[in-house]
């Protein structure tokens, strides 16, 4: 369960988030949608305790991130990049993360297997391709077998096999009762996996509800998105 | 305890730290030889500590690399803070583990410099000094967050500004953090105070700032 | 060529760290002259300074951190990551896409660095020597133009030395540490001259003889020879750096 309650944030004297409020519930995939620069990453970083909100609160299972004990067993997150230092091998990276939350070393190899990186365990993170880096990031998120997953643009950089795998993985996770929150600007992708949708534009939530509710009278989620965010469907470059 | 284990693993699996430690020790050996060869008649205290006056640069780099590695490409700092979100305890543990890892390197390096010159009694003080210097550098790099600018700042202070101030009679030079390298009894307090202050400042910014 | 040099100039001057080098390098030496003025005056009065014609030129040495930083940063900035998204994304990738001929790129880069450092050296030297004249003019002869030129050349060659070593190591910390600890009052090179006379031919020791007279150099080398030896060092290291840069993957 994720609760974001009236979160605001100013950066370089510009308000980038205005009273952002939403929920993501267990057993459902919640899509967080918005154009570039809308504030998706900023919101998720506050939720994950990386940045501080100016006002409001973001809670995971009723608690702020910084108050979680062994947080990786509650929540797994995937952000930009691999989250690993380039000079460390994938396995060495996962092992220190595992140690930090009191997880056994064997978890490192288990999650490498889940994301299909078993053969690259001894490779240094700096030598990974974009897609491999994302997989390593996901492996890190899965270490503690968390009940909540937060992913920022998870399919970014993945190949078609990886995208399909991710879709099924997230659906299965929700089916097992986990809370899944993922941001994206890929409409068709999101329409296929999201149960609930939150739309953010210029730092404000402009719509939230089930996929059907947000799509409303529009033909597709994409049409609804353009109507909601008032961006033109075709930009004359 | 988990946090300490994680931080220890992080430090031990960073190749650049091993390399820096090795090079620093090798440079100390070379300089100790140079001093022994150059002025056989010079007073003992000087030749025992003088090589460390140079190779403390290696310990500055060690601290800088350890702290700045969190902020390099790939965004390891995100992983660190997601896994260990309580920043103040994390900061304390980071300093302790870095100190624990540096201590043996500092001891071996200090002995390499002091023993050939017959200054064995200086070894413990020199070890403590080098370890504290590493922590100070790590604190500064934790605030600056980037290795090269932090190294410029520290090396400039230790090797350019410091000697310049010291060349002037009297003045504030006695209160610089590296005074202990030349005059351990008087400089010890300065080194401890500067390191503590730098660590406190780093803790404050680490706690306050967005990652 | 001109446009490439201009692009490299922009890149160099767009780096915050380069500005640290510019400001430090330009202001440190004049500041030291000002701060030390009372002591210097006393020393002159007491007659402890043997060769006053060295005065301003010696003070110039502390500014050398400027060219060192500039030389290192000109290369190391290409190798630091520009993005967290793509591992191994470096500015160098973009640079090489724009100027695929690596030798031309290096020539342009070197030219940009030389321009910036020579200008900085000229400003720093003018300020330092001018201040020395204003403060101690009665006792200090105006510096010979050849020696000033030697000092400016020394700065430029020092920057190129830093630049060449960084090209070889592809990492800024190593050359920076080496050069900065070697620029201290009692440098490692100087220490080595106590062991072997050969150390007198190390670049920083030999180069100083272009413009400093009064120091206990174990081997006296004529300014012109000194300049040539230091230039040869830089040329060899630059050549090695250039060959490696050509051969290695970006
Ligand atoms: N460190 C920062 N300093 C100043 N402004 C920032 C900073 N980080 C983000 N912003 C601004 O905050 C706004 C929201 O950025 P954010 O990264 O949250 O967008 P996003 O929705 O994730 O976009 P994208 O789809 O491109 O990833 C943008 O206008 C951005 O310029
Ligand atoms: Mg984003």
PDB file of C-alpha atoms in Angstrom, chain B residues 28-207:
ATOM      1  CA  UNK B  28      56.501   5.597   0.971  1.00  0.00           C
ATOM      2  CA  UNK B  29      59.042   2.824   0.614  1.00  0.00           C
ATOM      3  CA  UNK B  30      60.756   4.710  -2.194  1.00  0.00           C
ATOM      4  CA  UNK B  31      60.853   7.957  -0.258  1.00  0.00           C
ATOM      5  CA  UNK B  32      62.039   6.276   2.935  1.00  0.00           C
ATOM      6  CA  UNK B  33      64.907   4.903   0.888  1.00  0.00           C
ATOM      7  CA  UNK B  34      65.561   8.319  -0.641  1.00  0.00           C
ATOM      8  CA  UNK B  35      65.674   9.946   2.782  1.00  0.00           C
ATOM      9  CA  UNK B  36      67.908   7.279   4.246  1.00  0.00           C
ATOM     10  CA  UNK B  37      70.243   7.703   1.321  1.00  0.00           C
ATOM     11  CA  UNK B  38      70.086  11.486   1.066  1.00  0.00           C
ATOM     12  CA  UNK B  39      70.791  12.738   4.560  1.00  0.00           C
ATOM     13  CA  UNK B  40      72.345  10.112   6.728  1.00  0.00           C
ATOM     14  CA  UNK B  41      73.432  12.714   9.248  1.00  0.00           C
ATOM     15  CA  UNK B  42      70.084  14.475   9.561  1.00  0.00           C
ATOM     16  CA  UNK B  43      68.213  14.211  12.875  1.00  0.00           C
ATOM     17  CA  UNK B  44      66.170  11.042  13.204  1.00  0.00           C
ATOM     18  CA  UNK B  45      62.743  12.522  13.792  1.00  0.00           C
ATOM     19  CA  UNK B  46      62.699  14.214  10.420  1.00  0.00           C
ATOM     20  CA  UNK B  47      63.627  11.293   8.204  1.00  0.00           C
ATOM     21  CA  UNK B  48      61.166   9.114  10.108  1.00  0.00           C
ATOM     22  CA  UNK B  49      58.162  11.280   9.284  1.00  0.00           C
ATOM     23  CA  UNK B  50      59.155  13.258   6.193  1.00  0.00           C
ATOM     24  CA  UNK B  51      58.186  10.578   3.632  1.00  0.00           C
ATOM     25  CA  UNK B  52      54.706  10.503   5.194  1.00  0.00           C
ATOM     26  CA  UNK B  53      54.467  14.244   4.633  1.00  0.00           C
ATOM     27  CA  UNK B  54      54.301  13.408   0.936  1.00  0.00           C
ATOM     28  CA  UNK B  55      52.503  10.109   0.904  1.00  0.00           C
ATOM     29  CA  UNK B  56      49.690  11.368   3.090  1.00  0.00           C
ATOM     30  CA  UNK B  57      48.446  12.490  -0.332  1.00  0.00           C
ATOM     31  CA  UNK B  58      47.667   8.833  -0.969  1.00  0.00           C
ATOM     32  CA  UNK B  59      45.502   8.736   2.151  1.00  0.00           C
ATOM     33  CA  UNK B  60      43.716  11.899   1.073  1.00  0.00           C
ATOM     34  CA  UNK B  61      42.982  10.210  -2.255  1.00  0.00           C
ATOM     35  CA  UNK B  62      41.863   7.065  -0.454  1.00  0.00           C
ATOM     36  CA  UNK B  63      39.281   9.019   1.532  1.00  0.00           C
ATOM     37  CA  UNK B  64      38.162  10.978  -1.507  1.00  0.00           C
ATOM     38  CA  UNK B  65      37.677   7.862  -3.633  1.00  0.00           C
ATOM     39  CA  UNK B  66      35.846   5.988  -0.893  1.00  0.00           C
ATOM     40  CA  UNK B  67      33.325   8.789  -0.415  1.00  0.00           C
ATOM     41  CA  UNK B  68      32.981   9.986  -4.004  1.00  0.00           C
ATOM     42  CA  UNK B  69      32.445   6.459  -5.352  1.00  0.00           C
ATOM     43  CA  UNK B  70      28.879   6.649  -4.053  1.00  0.00           C
ATOM     44  CA  UNK B  71      28.104   9.533  -6.368  1.00  0.00           C
ATOM     45  CA  UNK B  72      29.633   8.279  -9.587  1.00  0.00           C
ATOM     46  CA  UNK B  73      27.757   7.147 -12.686  1.00  0.00           C
ATOM     47  CA  UNK B  74      25.262   4.384 -12.138  1.00  0.00           C
ATOM     48  CA  UNK B  75      23.820   6.109  -9.091  1.00  0.00           C
ATOM     49  CA  UNK B  76      25.048   3.814  -6.331  1.00  0.00           C
ATOM     50  CA  UNK B  77      23.964   6.390  -3.756  1.00  0.00           C
ATOM     51  CA  UNK B  78      20.335   5.557  -4.593  1.00  0.00           C
ATOM     52  CA  UNK B  79      20.929   1.908  -3.819  1.00  0.00           C
ATOM     53  CA  UNK B  80      22.719   2.812  -0.613  1.00  0.00           C
ATOM     54  CA  UNK B  81      19.942   5.066   0.635  1.00  0.00           C
ATOM     55  CA  UNK B  82      17.170   2.718  -0.438  1.00  0.00           C
ATOM     56  CA  UNK B  83      18.826  -0.101   1.477  1.00  0.00           C
ATOM     57  CA  UNK B  84      19.855   2.004   4.477  1.00  0.00           C
ATOM     58  CA  UNK B  85      17.576   5.027   4.687  1.00  0.00           C
ATOM     59  CA  UNK B  86      18.576   6.202   8.183  1.00  0.00           C
ATOM     60  CA  UNK B  87      21.201   8.656   7.185  1.00  0.00           C
ATOM     61  CA  UNK B  88      22.840   9.661  10.431  1.00  0.00           C
ATOM     62  CA  UNK B  89      23.554   6.128  11.674  1.00  0.00           C
ATOM     63  CA  UNK B  90      24.665   5.272   8.146  1.00  0.00           C
ATOM     64  CA  UNK B  91      27.085   8.172   8.165  1.00  0.00           C
ATOM     65  CA  UNK B  92      28.581   7.117  11.475  1.00  0.00           C
ATOM     66  CA  UNK B  93      28.996   3.531  10.317  1.00  0.00           C
ATOM     67  CA  UNK B  94      30.561   4.709   7.071  1.00  0.00           C
ATOM     68  CA  UNK B  95      33.212   6.646   8.980  1.00  0.00           C
ATOM     69  CA  UNK B  96      33.886   3.741  11.343  1.00  0.00           C
ATOM     70  CA  UNK B  97      34.256   1.160   8.588  1.00  0.00           C
ATOM     71  CA  UNK B  98      36.486   3.420   6.511  1.00  0.00           C
ATOM     72  CA  UNK B  99      38.604   3.967   9.602  1.00  0.00           C
ATOM     73  CA  UNK B 100      38.787   0.238  10.256  1.00  0.00           C
ATOM     74  CA  UNK B 101      39.826  -0.509   6.679  1.00  0.00           C
ATOM     75  CA  UNK B 102      42.370   2.320   6.591  1.00  0.00           C
ATOM     76  CA  UNK B 103      43.997   1.559   9.926  1.00  0.00           C
ATOM     77  CA  UNK B 104      46.089  -1.454   8.817  1.00  0.00           C
ATOM     78  CA  UNK B 105      47.154   0.336   5.623  1.00  0.00           C
ATOM     79  CA  UNK B 106      48.124   3.370   7.687  1.00  0.00           C
ATOM     80  CA  UNK B 107      50.037   1.210  10.178  1.00  0.00           C
ATOM     81  CA  UNK B 108      52.057  -0.549   7.488  1.00  0.00           C
ATOM     82  CA  UNK B 109      52.765   2.713   5.673  1.00  0.00           C
ATOM     83  CA  UNK B 110      53.734   4.504   8.860  1.00  0.00           C
ATOM     84  CA  UNK B 111      56.057   1.686   9.870  1.00  0.00           C
ATOM     85  CA  UNK B 112      57.636   1.699   6.422  1.00  0.00           C
ATOM     86  CA  UNK B 113      58.573   5.302   6.956  1.00  0.00           C
ATOM     87  CA  UNK B 114      59.482   5.331  10.637  1.00  0.00           C
ATOM     88  CA  UNK B 115      61.287   2.031  11.212  1.00  0.00           C
ATOM     89  CA  UNK B 116      64.210   2.469   8.786  1.00  0.00           C
ATOM     90  CA  UNK B 117      64.922   5.859  10.348  1.00  0.00           C
ATOM     91  CA  UNK B 118      64.864   4.407  13.838  1.00  0.00           C
ATOM     92  CA  UNK B 119      61.720   6.340  14.766  1.00  0.00           C
ATOM     93  CA  UNK B 120      59.605   3.372  15.847  1.00  0.00           C
ATOM     94  CA  UNK B 121      58.080   5.363  18.692  1.00  0.00           C
ATOM     95  CA  UNK B 122      56.371   7.582  16.123  1.00  0.00           C
ATOM     96  CA  UNK B 123      54.536   4.690  14.478  1.00  0.00           C
ATOM     97  CA  UNK B 124      51.313   4.700  16.533  1.00  0.00           C
ATOM     98  CA  UNK B 125      50.900   8.478  16.287  1.00  0.00           C
ATOM     99  CA  UNK B 126      51.609   8.460  12.560  1.00  0.00           C
ATOM    100  CA  UNK B 127      49.128   5.623  12.062  1.00  0.00           C
ATOM    101  CA  UNK B 128      46.423   7.536  13.880  1.00  0.00           C
ATOM    102  CA  UNK B 129      47.245  10.690  11.938  1.00  0.00           C
ATOM    103  CA  UNK B 130      47.014   8.984   8.540  1.00  0.00           C
ATOM    104  CA  UNK B 131      43.742   7.304   9.471  1.00  0.00           C
ATOM    105  CA  UNK B 132      42.203  10.570  10.632  1.00  0.00           C
ATOM    106  CA  UNK B 133      43.434  12.290   7.473  1.00  0.00           C
ATOM    107  CA  UNK B 134      41.620   9.677   5.395  1.00  0.00           C
ATOM    108  CA  UNK B 135      38.408  10.299   7.326  1.00  0.00           C
ATOM    109  CA  UNK B 136      38.762  14.041   6.897  1.00  0.00           C
ATOM    110  CA  UNK B 137      39.206  13.615   3.149  1.00  0.00           C
ATOM    111  CA  UNK B 138      36.184  11.332   2.979  1.00  0.00           C
ATOM    112  CA  UNK B 139      34.099  13.898   4.836  1.00  0.00           C
ATOM    113  CA  UNK B 140      35.131  16.665   2.438  1.00  0.00           C
ATOM    114  CA  UNK B 141      34.479  14.481  -0.613  1.00  0.00           C
ATOM    115  CA  UNK B 142      31.089  13.549   0.843  1.00  0.00           C
ATOM    116  CA  UNK B 143      30.150  17.216   0.814  1.00  0.00           C
ATOM    117  CA  UNK B 144      31.688  17.974  -2.600  1.00  0.00           C
ATOM    118  CA  UNK B 145      30.399  14.666  -4.037  1.00  0.00           C
ATOM    119  CA  UNK B 146      32.882  14.584  -6.896  1.00  0.00           C
ATOM    120  CA  UNK B 147      36.340  13.086  -6.776  1.00  0.00           C
ATOM    121  CA  UNK B 148      38.430  15.453  -8.888  1.00  0.00           C
ATOM    122  CA  UNK B 149      37.223  18.743  -7.371  1.00  0.00           C
ATOM    123  CA  UNK B 150      37.524  17.278  -3.867  1.00  0.00           C
ATOM    124  CA  UNK B 151      41.069  16.132  -4.629  1.00  0.00           C
ATOM    125  CA  UNK B 152      41.984  19.572  -5.982  1.00  0.00           C
ATOM    126  CA  UNK B 153      40.644  21.196  -2.836  1.00  0.00           C
ATOM    127  CA  UNK B 154      42.394  18.867  -0.405  1.00  0.00           C
ATOM    128  CA  UNK B 155      45.704  18.572  -2.217  1.00  0.00           C
ATOM    129  CA  UNK B 156      45.745  22.341  -2.702  1.00  0.00           C
ATOM    130  CA  UNK B 157      45.175  22.885   1.014  1.00  0.00           C
ATOM    131  CA  UNK B 158      47.666  20.301   2.215  1.00  0.00           C
ATOM    132  CA  UNK B 159      50.436  20.855  -0.289  1.00  0.00           C
ATOM    133  CA  UNK B 160      50.179  24.464  -1.408  1.00  0.00           C
ATOM    134  CA  UNK B 161      48.301  26.633   1.060  1.00  0.00           C
ATOM    135  CA  UNK B 162      49.616  24.809   4.130  1.00  0.00           C
ATOM    136  CA  UNK B 163      53.312  25.068   3.291  1.00  0.00           C
ATOM    137  CA  UNK B 164      52.840  28.714   2.305  1.00  0.00           C
ATOM    138  CA  UNK B 165      51.234  29.604   5.616  1.00  0.00           C
ATOM    139  CA  UNK B 166      53.824  27.586   7.439  1.00  0.00           C
ATOM    140  CA  UNK B 167      56.663  29.454   5.735  1.00  0.00           C
ATOM    141  CA  UNK B 168      55.500  32.625   7.473  1.00  0.00           C
ATOM    142  CA  UNK B 169      56.612  33.153  11.034  1.00  0.00           C
ATOM    143  CA  UNK B 170      53.930  32.546  13.690  1.00  0.00           C
ATOM    144  CA  UNK B 171      50.367  32.814  12.488  1.00  0.00           C
ATOM    145  CA  UNK B 172      47.642  30.274  12.062  1.00  0.00           C
ATOM    146  CA  UNK B 173      49.703  27.475  10.513  1.00  0.00           C
ATOM    147  CA  UNK B 174      49.940  25.648  13.830  1.00  0.00           C
ATOM    148  CA  UNK B 175      46.197  25.059  13.702  1.00  0.00           C
ATOM    149  CA  UNK B 176      46.100  23.412  10.277  1.00  0.00           C
ATOM    150  CA  UNK B 177      44.930  19.788  10.161  1.00  0.00           C
ATOM    151  CA  UNK B 178      48.272  18.528   8.860  1.00  0.00           C
ATOM    152  CA  UNK B 179      50.419  20.123  11.538  1.00  0.00           C
ATOM    153  CA  UNK B 180      50.629  16.734  13.218  1.00  0.00           C
ATOM    154  CA  UNK B 181      52.565  15.376  10.246  1.00  0.00           C
ATOM    155  CA  UNK B 182      55.479  17.596  11.187  1.00  0.00           C
ATOM    156  CA  UNK B 183      54.985  18.140  14.873  1.00  0.00           C
ATOM    157  CA  UNK B 184      52.823  15.340  16.291  1.00  0.00           C
ATOM    158  CA  UNK B 185      52.334  16.454  19.909  1.00  0.00           C
ATOM    159  CA  UNK B 186      51.203  19.952  19.016  1.00  0.00           C
ATOM    160  CA  UNK B 187      49.311  19.018  15.876  1.00  0.00           C
ATOM    161  CA  UNK B 188      47.366  16.069  17.246  1.00  0.00           C
ATOM    162  CA  UNK B 189      44.612  18.224  18.684  1.00  0.00           C
ATOM    163  CA  UNK B 190      44.316  20.170  15.427  1.00  0.00           C
ATOM    164  CA  UNK B 191      44.013  16.991  13.372  1.00  0.00           C
ATOM    165  CA  UNK B 192      41.367  15.515  15.649  1.00  0.00           C
ATOM    166  CA  UNK B 193      39.392  18.748  15.774  1.00  0.00           C
ATOM    167  CA  UNK B 194      39.453  19.299  12.018  1.00  0.00           C
ATOM    168  CA  UNK B 195      38.454  15.718  11.302  1.00  0.00           C
ATOM    169  CA  UNK B 196      35.607  15.856  13.792  1.00  0.00           C
ATOM    170  CA  UNK B 197      34.403  19.152  12.371  1.00  0.00           C
ATOM    171  CA  UNK B 198      34.558  17.900   8.791  1.00  0.00           C
ATOM    172  CA  UNK B 199      32.689  14.718   9.710  1.00  0.00           C
ATOM    173  CA  UNK B 200      30.020  16.707  11.520  1.00  0.00           C
ATOM    174  CA  UNK B 201      29.562  19.009   8.546  1.00  0.00           C
ATOM    175  CA  UNK B 202      29.385  16.029   6.201  1.00  0.00           C
ATOM    176  CA  UNK B 203      26.809  14.346   8.430  1.00  0.00           C
ATOM    177  CA  UNK B 204      24.685  17.460   8.462  1.00  0.00           C
ATOM    178  CA  UNK B 205      24.704  17.895   4.677  1.00  0.00           C
ATOM    179  CA  UNK B 206      24.174  14.157   4.150  1.00  0.00           C
ATOM    180  CA  UNK B 207      21.150  14.287   6.426  1.00  0.00           C
TER     181      UNK B 207
END
